[in-house]
XYZ file of C-alpha atoms in Angstrom:
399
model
C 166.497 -201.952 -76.833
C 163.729 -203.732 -79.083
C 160.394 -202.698 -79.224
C 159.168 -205.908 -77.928
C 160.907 -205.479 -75.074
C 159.323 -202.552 -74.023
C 156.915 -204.461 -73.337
C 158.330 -206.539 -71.264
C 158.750 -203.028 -69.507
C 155.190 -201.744 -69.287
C 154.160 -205.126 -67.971
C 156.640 -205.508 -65.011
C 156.173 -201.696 -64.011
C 152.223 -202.494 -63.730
C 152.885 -205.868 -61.632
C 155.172 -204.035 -59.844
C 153.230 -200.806 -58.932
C 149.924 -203.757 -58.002
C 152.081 -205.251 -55.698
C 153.952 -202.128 -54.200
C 150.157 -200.817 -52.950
C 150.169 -203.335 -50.442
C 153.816 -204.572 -49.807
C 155.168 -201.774 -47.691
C 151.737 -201.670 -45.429
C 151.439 -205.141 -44.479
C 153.246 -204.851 -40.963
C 151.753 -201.315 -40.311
C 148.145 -203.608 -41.203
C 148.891 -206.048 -39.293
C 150.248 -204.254 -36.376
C 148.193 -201.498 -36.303
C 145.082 -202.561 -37.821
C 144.553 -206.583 -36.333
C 146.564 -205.766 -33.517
C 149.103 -208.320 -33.445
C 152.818 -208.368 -32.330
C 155.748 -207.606 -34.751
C 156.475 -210.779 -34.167
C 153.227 -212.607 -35.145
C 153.723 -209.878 -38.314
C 157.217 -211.648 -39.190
C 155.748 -214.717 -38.903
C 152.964 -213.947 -40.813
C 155.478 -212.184 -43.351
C 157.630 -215.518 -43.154
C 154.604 -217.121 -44.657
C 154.308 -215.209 -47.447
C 157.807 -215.622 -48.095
C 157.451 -219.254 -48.259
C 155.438 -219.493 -50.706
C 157.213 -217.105 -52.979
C 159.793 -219.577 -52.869
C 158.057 -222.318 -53.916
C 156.355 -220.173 -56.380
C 159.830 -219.324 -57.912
C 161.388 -222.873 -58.391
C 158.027 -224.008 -59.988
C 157.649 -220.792 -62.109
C 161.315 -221.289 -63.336
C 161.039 -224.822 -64.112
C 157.775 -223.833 -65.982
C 159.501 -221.487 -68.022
C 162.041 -223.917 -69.150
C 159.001 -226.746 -69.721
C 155.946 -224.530 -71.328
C 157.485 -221.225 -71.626
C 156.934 -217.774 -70.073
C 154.107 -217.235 -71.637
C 152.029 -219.818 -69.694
C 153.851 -219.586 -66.279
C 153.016 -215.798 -66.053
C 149.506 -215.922 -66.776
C 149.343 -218.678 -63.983
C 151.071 -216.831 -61.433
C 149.196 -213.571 -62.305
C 145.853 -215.310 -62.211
C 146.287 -216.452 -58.760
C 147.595 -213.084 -57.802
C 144.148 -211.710 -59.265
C 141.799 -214.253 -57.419
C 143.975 -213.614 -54.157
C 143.453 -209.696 -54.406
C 140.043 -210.110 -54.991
C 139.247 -211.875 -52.029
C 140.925 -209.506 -50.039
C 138.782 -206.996 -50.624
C 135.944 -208.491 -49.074
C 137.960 -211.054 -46.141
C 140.790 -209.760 -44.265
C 140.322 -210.725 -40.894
C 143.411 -212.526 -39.227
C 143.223 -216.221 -40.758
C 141.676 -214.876 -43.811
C 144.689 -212.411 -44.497
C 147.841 -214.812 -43.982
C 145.267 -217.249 -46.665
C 145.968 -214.486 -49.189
C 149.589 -213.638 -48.698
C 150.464 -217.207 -49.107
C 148.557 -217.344 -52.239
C 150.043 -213.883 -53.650
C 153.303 -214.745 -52.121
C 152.907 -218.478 -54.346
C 151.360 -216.437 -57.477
C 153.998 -213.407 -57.679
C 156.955 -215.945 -57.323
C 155.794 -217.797 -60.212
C 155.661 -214.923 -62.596
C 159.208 -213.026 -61.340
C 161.702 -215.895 -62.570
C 159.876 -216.048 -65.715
C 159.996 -212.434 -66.126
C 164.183 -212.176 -65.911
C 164.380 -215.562 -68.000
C 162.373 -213.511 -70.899
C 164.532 -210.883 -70.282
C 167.460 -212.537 -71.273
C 165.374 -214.516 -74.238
C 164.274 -211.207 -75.821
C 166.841 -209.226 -75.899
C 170.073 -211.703 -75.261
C 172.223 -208.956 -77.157
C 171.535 -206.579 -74.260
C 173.171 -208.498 -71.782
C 173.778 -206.288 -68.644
C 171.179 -203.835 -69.784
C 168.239 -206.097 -70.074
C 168.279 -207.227 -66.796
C 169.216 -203.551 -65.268
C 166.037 -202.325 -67.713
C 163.655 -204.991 -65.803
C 165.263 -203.703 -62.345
C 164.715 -200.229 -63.419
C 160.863 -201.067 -64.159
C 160.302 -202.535 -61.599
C 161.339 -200.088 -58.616
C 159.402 -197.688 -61.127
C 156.532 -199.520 -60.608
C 157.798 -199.283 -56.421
C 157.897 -196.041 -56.672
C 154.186 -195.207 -58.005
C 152.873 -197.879 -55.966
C 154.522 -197.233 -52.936
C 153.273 -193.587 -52.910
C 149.427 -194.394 -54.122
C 149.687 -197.047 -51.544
C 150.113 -194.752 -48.727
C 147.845 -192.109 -49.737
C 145.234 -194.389 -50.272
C 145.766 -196.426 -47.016
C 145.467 -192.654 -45.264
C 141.474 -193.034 -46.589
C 141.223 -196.796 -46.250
C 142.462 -199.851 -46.518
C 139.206 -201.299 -48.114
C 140.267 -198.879 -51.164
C 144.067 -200.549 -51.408
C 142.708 -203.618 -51.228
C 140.280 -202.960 -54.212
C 143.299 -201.078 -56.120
C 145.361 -203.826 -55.746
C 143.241 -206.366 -57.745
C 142.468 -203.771 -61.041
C 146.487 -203.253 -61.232
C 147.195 -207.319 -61.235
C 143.167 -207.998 -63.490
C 145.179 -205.269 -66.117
C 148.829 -206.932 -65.474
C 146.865 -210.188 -66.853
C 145.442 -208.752 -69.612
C 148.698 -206.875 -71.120
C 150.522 -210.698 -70.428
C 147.534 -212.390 -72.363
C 146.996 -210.205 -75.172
C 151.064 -208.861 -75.192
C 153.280 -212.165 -73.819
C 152.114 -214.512 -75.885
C 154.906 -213.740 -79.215
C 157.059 -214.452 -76.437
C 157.457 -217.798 -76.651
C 159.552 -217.796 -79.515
C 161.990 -216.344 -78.052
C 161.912 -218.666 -74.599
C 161.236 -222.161 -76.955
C 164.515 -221.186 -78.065
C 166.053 -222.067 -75.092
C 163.251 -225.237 -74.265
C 164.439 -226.916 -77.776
C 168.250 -227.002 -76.555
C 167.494 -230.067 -74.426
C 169.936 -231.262 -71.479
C 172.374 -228.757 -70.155
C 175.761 -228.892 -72.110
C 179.132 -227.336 -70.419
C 180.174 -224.173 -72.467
C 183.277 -224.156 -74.306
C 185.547 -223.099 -71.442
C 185.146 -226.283 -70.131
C 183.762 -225.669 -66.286
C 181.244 -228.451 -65.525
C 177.045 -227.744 -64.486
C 177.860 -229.144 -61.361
C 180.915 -226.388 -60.687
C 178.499 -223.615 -62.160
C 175.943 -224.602 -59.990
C 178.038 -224.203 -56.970
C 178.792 -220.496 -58.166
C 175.245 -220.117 -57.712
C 174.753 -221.290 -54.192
C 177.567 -219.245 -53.403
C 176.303 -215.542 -55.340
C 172.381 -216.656 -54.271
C 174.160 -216.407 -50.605
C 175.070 -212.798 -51.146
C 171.195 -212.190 -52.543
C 169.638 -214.086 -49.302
C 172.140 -212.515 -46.363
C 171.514 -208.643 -48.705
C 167.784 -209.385 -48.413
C 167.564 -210.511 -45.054
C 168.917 -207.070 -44.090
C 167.312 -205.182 -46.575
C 163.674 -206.034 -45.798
C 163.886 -204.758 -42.072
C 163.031 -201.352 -44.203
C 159.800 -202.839 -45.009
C 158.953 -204.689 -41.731
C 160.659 -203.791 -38.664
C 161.799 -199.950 -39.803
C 158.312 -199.590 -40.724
C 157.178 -200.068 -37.941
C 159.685 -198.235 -35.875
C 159.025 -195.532 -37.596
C 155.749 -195.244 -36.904
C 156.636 -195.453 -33.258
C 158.706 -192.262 -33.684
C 156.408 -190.066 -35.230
C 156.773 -190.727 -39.016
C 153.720 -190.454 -41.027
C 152.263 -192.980 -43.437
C 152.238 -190.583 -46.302
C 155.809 -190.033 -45.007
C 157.202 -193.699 -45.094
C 155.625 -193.893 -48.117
C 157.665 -191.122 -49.118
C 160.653 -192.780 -48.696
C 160.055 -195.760 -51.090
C 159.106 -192.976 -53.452
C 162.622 -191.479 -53.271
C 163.921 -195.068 -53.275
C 162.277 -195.534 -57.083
C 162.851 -192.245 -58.115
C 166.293 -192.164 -58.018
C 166.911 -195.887 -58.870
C 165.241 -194.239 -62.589
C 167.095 -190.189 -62.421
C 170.249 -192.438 -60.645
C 171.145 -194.470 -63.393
C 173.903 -192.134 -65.295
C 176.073 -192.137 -62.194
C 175.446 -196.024 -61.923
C 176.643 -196.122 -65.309
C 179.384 -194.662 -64.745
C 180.202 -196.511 -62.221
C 179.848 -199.994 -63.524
C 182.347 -199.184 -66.508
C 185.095 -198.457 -63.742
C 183.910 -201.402 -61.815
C 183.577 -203.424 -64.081
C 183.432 -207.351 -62.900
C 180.176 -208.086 -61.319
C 182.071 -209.394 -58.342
C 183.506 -205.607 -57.474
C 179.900 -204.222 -58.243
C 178.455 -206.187 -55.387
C 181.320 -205.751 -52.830
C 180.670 -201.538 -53.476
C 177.247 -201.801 -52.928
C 176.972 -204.330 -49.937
C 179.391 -201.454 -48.767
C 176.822 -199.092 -49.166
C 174.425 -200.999 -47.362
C 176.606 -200.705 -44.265
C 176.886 -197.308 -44.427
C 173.088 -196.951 -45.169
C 172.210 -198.866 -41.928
C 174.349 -197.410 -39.820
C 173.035 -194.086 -40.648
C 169.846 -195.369 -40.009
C 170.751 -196.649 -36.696
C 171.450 -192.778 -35.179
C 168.423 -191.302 -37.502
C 165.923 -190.280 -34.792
C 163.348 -188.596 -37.554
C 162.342 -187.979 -41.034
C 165.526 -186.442 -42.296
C 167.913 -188.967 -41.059
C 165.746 -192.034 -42.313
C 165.705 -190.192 -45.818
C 169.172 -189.855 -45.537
C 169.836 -193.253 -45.165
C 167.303 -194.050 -47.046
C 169.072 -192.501 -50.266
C 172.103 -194.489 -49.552
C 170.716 -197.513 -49.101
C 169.220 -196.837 -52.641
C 172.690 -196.435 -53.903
C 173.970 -199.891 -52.757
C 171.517 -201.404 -54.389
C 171.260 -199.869 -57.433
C 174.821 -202.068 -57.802
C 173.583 -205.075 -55.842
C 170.561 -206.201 -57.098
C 170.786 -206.305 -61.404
C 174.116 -207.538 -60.831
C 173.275 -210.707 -59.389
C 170.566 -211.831 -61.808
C 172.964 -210.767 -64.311
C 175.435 -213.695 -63.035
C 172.532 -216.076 -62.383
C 172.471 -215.464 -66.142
C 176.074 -216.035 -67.218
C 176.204 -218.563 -65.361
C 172.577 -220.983 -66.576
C 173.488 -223.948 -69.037
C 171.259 -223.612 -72.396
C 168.018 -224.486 -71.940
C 168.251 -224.198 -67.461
C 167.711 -220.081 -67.875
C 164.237 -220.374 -65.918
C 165.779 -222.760 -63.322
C 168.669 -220.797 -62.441
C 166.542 -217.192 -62.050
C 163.949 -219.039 -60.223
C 166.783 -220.478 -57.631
C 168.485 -217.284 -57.339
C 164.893 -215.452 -56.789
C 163.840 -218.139 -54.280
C 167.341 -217.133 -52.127
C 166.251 -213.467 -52.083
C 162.808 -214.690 -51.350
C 164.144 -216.815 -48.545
C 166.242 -214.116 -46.893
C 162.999 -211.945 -46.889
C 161.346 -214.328 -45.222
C 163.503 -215.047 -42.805
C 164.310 -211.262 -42.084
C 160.822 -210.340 -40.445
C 160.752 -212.637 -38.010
C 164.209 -212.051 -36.730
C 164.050 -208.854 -36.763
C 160.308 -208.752 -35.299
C 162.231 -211.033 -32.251
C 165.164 -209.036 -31.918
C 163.365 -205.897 -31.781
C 160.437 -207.101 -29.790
C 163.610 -208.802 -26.960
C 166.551 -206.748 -27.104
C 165.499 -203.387 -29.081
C 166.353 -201.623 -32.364
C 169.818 -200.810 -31.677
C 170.678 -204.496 -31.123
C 168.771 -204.374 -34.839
C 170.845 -202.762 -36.682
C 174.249 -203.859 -35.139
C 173.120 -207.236 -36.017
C 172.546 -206.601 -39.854
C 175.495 -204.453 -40.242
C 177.203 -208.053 -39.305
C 175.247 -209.575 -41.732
C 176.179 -207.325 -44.664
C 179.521 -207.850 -43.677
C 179.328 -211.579 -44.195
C 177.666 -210.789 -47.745
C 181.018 -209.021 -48.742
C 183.093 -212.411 -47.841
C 180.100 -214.585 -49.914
C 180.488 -212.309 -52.698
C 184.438 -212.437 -52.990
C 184.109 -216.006 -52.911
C 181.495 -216.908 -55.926
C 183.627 -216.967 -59.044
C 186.498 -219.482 -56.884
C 184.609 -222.687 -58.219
C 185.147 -221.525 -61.450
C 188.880 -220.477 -61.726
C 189.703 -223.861 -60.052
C 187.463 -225.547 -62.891
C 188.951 -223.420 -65.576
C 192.542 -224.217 -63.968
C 191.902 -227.867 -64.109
C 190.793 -227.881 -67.669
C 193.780 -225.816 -69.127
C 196.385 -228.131 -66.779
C 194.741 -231.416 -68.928
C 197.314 -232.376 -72.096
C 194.950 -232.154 -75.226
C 196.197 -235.510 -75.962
């Protein structure tokens, strides 16, 4: 790994571990706190969500226009006003304000984050984006557990924590990011997208992506019921705050001591296709645990599973988003893929909020288990546009 990379590192693992103080407690604030429904939470959630998407398409296409450099500082400074007003309005109205402008900010600096990725250290392949997904549920980790322990004094205080982690975020990107750009301008001076030498079109490679940015909405749809409607739940059932908090803890602790056995794992797995199927798999299993765990033990049970399936799951479809960009669309095609897992976050709080609000949380979790299932099919599926385009070109006569 290059030493400029590292870098890349520190400064994900601080955005990260910003974010992660307030991330997990926004339904358990909003529900507990304001005193709205989990619904109203999923909506208000939803919102959030919806501007992280828009915040990743503009903050890819940015990065393929102006370079990382530029598009993170933007995102990062809006991020940084948005915390800071938090800290002094966070009444109702004010608060959903705020998450639509961190939801807008943080979704322009992610795509440009895995684009540079890829621009620094294009040698590393796999590794560099596993290294950023590493960071980054580092930076979960730490946050997650400061989070909680400071929510058990006050909220005021992770409101005010919140905006120092993204105000020194913005100064490592200022003073750090900047070299950078030589490495993204790379990719800006290629021009128009060109079809690789193996002959399958943009248009075909593009499809790929709708079909593997599926897999990432349907996963995260599913997935983010742990930090909404499970949250919740579990607060109905006894768990502690310092205890859920726990649990994201374990979550980044073994995503960093778990990646031997993930190694390991990957070589005998090999295609990215068969490293999404085994974790989606996981997932099932994780959420059915989940669905008979009645206290602490059994949500940290399935809670290490869970971590497990995605320890496969989520570098490996970045890593295709990747493989799969033309020269010089790198930003465009991490900001699309980013803006599906963004989309099936927000549309997983509010359906979940419903269904467990209408029918309960055992109707829950039998619905998501479906919805994993349907990931599985998506993800067998992705790489069919492009052995039909490679089929066609090879059956053409040279002449």
């Amino acid at each position: 790994m290059p030493k400029s990379f590292w870098l890349l590192i520190v400064g994900m693992t601080v955005n990260v571990a910003g974010a992660s103080l307030l991330w997990p407690l926004n339904t358990i604030y909003i529900h507990g706190e304001l005193g709205k429904s989990l619904a109203l939470a999923g909506v208000a959630l939803m919102f959030n969500a919806g501007a992280a998407i828009a915040g990743n398409l503009i903050g890819g296409s940015l990065f393929d226009r102006i370079g990382g450099y530029k598009a993170i500082l933007a995102g990062v400074f809006l991020c940084t006003i948005a915390a800071g007003m938090l800290i002094f309005l966070h009444s109702w109205w004010f608060y959903i304000v705020f998450l639509v402008v961190l939801g807008f900010g943080s979704g322009m600096v992610r795509p440009s984050m895995f684009a540079l990725a890829g621009s620094v250290w294009p040698e590393g392949g796999r590794k560099a984006f596993n290294a950023i997904y590493v960071a980054q549920n580092f930076g979960v980790a730490v946050g997650a557990a400061a989070g909680g322990w400071i929510a058990s004094f006050s909220f005021q205080s992770v409101f005010m924590v919140n905006m120092v982690m993204y105000a020194v975020f913005f100064s490592i990107a200022f003073f750090g990011f900047r070299r950078f750009d030589d490495a993204s301008e790379s990719a800006l001076a290629v021009g128009k997208p060109q079809a690789k030498a193996e002959g399958i079109r943009d248009r075909t490679r593009f499809t790929a992506l709708i079909i593997v940015s599926t897999v990432f909405f349907l996963c995260w749809m599913a997935y983010v019921q742990w930090q909404s409607t499970i949250s919740a739940y579990t607060q109905e059932i006894g768990i502690s705050l310092n205890q859920y908090s726990l649990l994201w803890s374990v979550n980044g602790a073994l995503i960093v001591l778990g990646q031997p056995l993930v190694a390991f794992v990957v070589k005998k797995v090999r295609l990215p296709k068969s490293q999404m199927t085994v974790g989606i798999s996981i997932f099932i299993v994780a959420m059915a645990v989940a669905a008979s765990a009645g206290g602490f033990a059994g949500f940290l049970t399935a809670m290490i599973i869970l971590t497990f399936g995605e320890m496969l799951v989520w570098p490996a479809v970045p890593t295709v988003a990747h493989e799969l960009a033309p020269k010089g669309r790198a930003g465009f095609y991490q900001g699309f893929v980013n803006s599906m897992k963004t989309a099936g976050k927000m549309a997983g709080p509010p359906v979940g909020g419903i269904i467990a609000d209408f029918y309960g949380m055992s109707a829950l979790f039998s619905l998501f288990i479906v919805v994993f299932g349907l990931a599985i099919v998506a993800a067998l599926l992705y790489d069919r546009p492009l052995k039909r385009s490679r089929a066609e070109t090879e059956a053409v006569p040279p002449w």
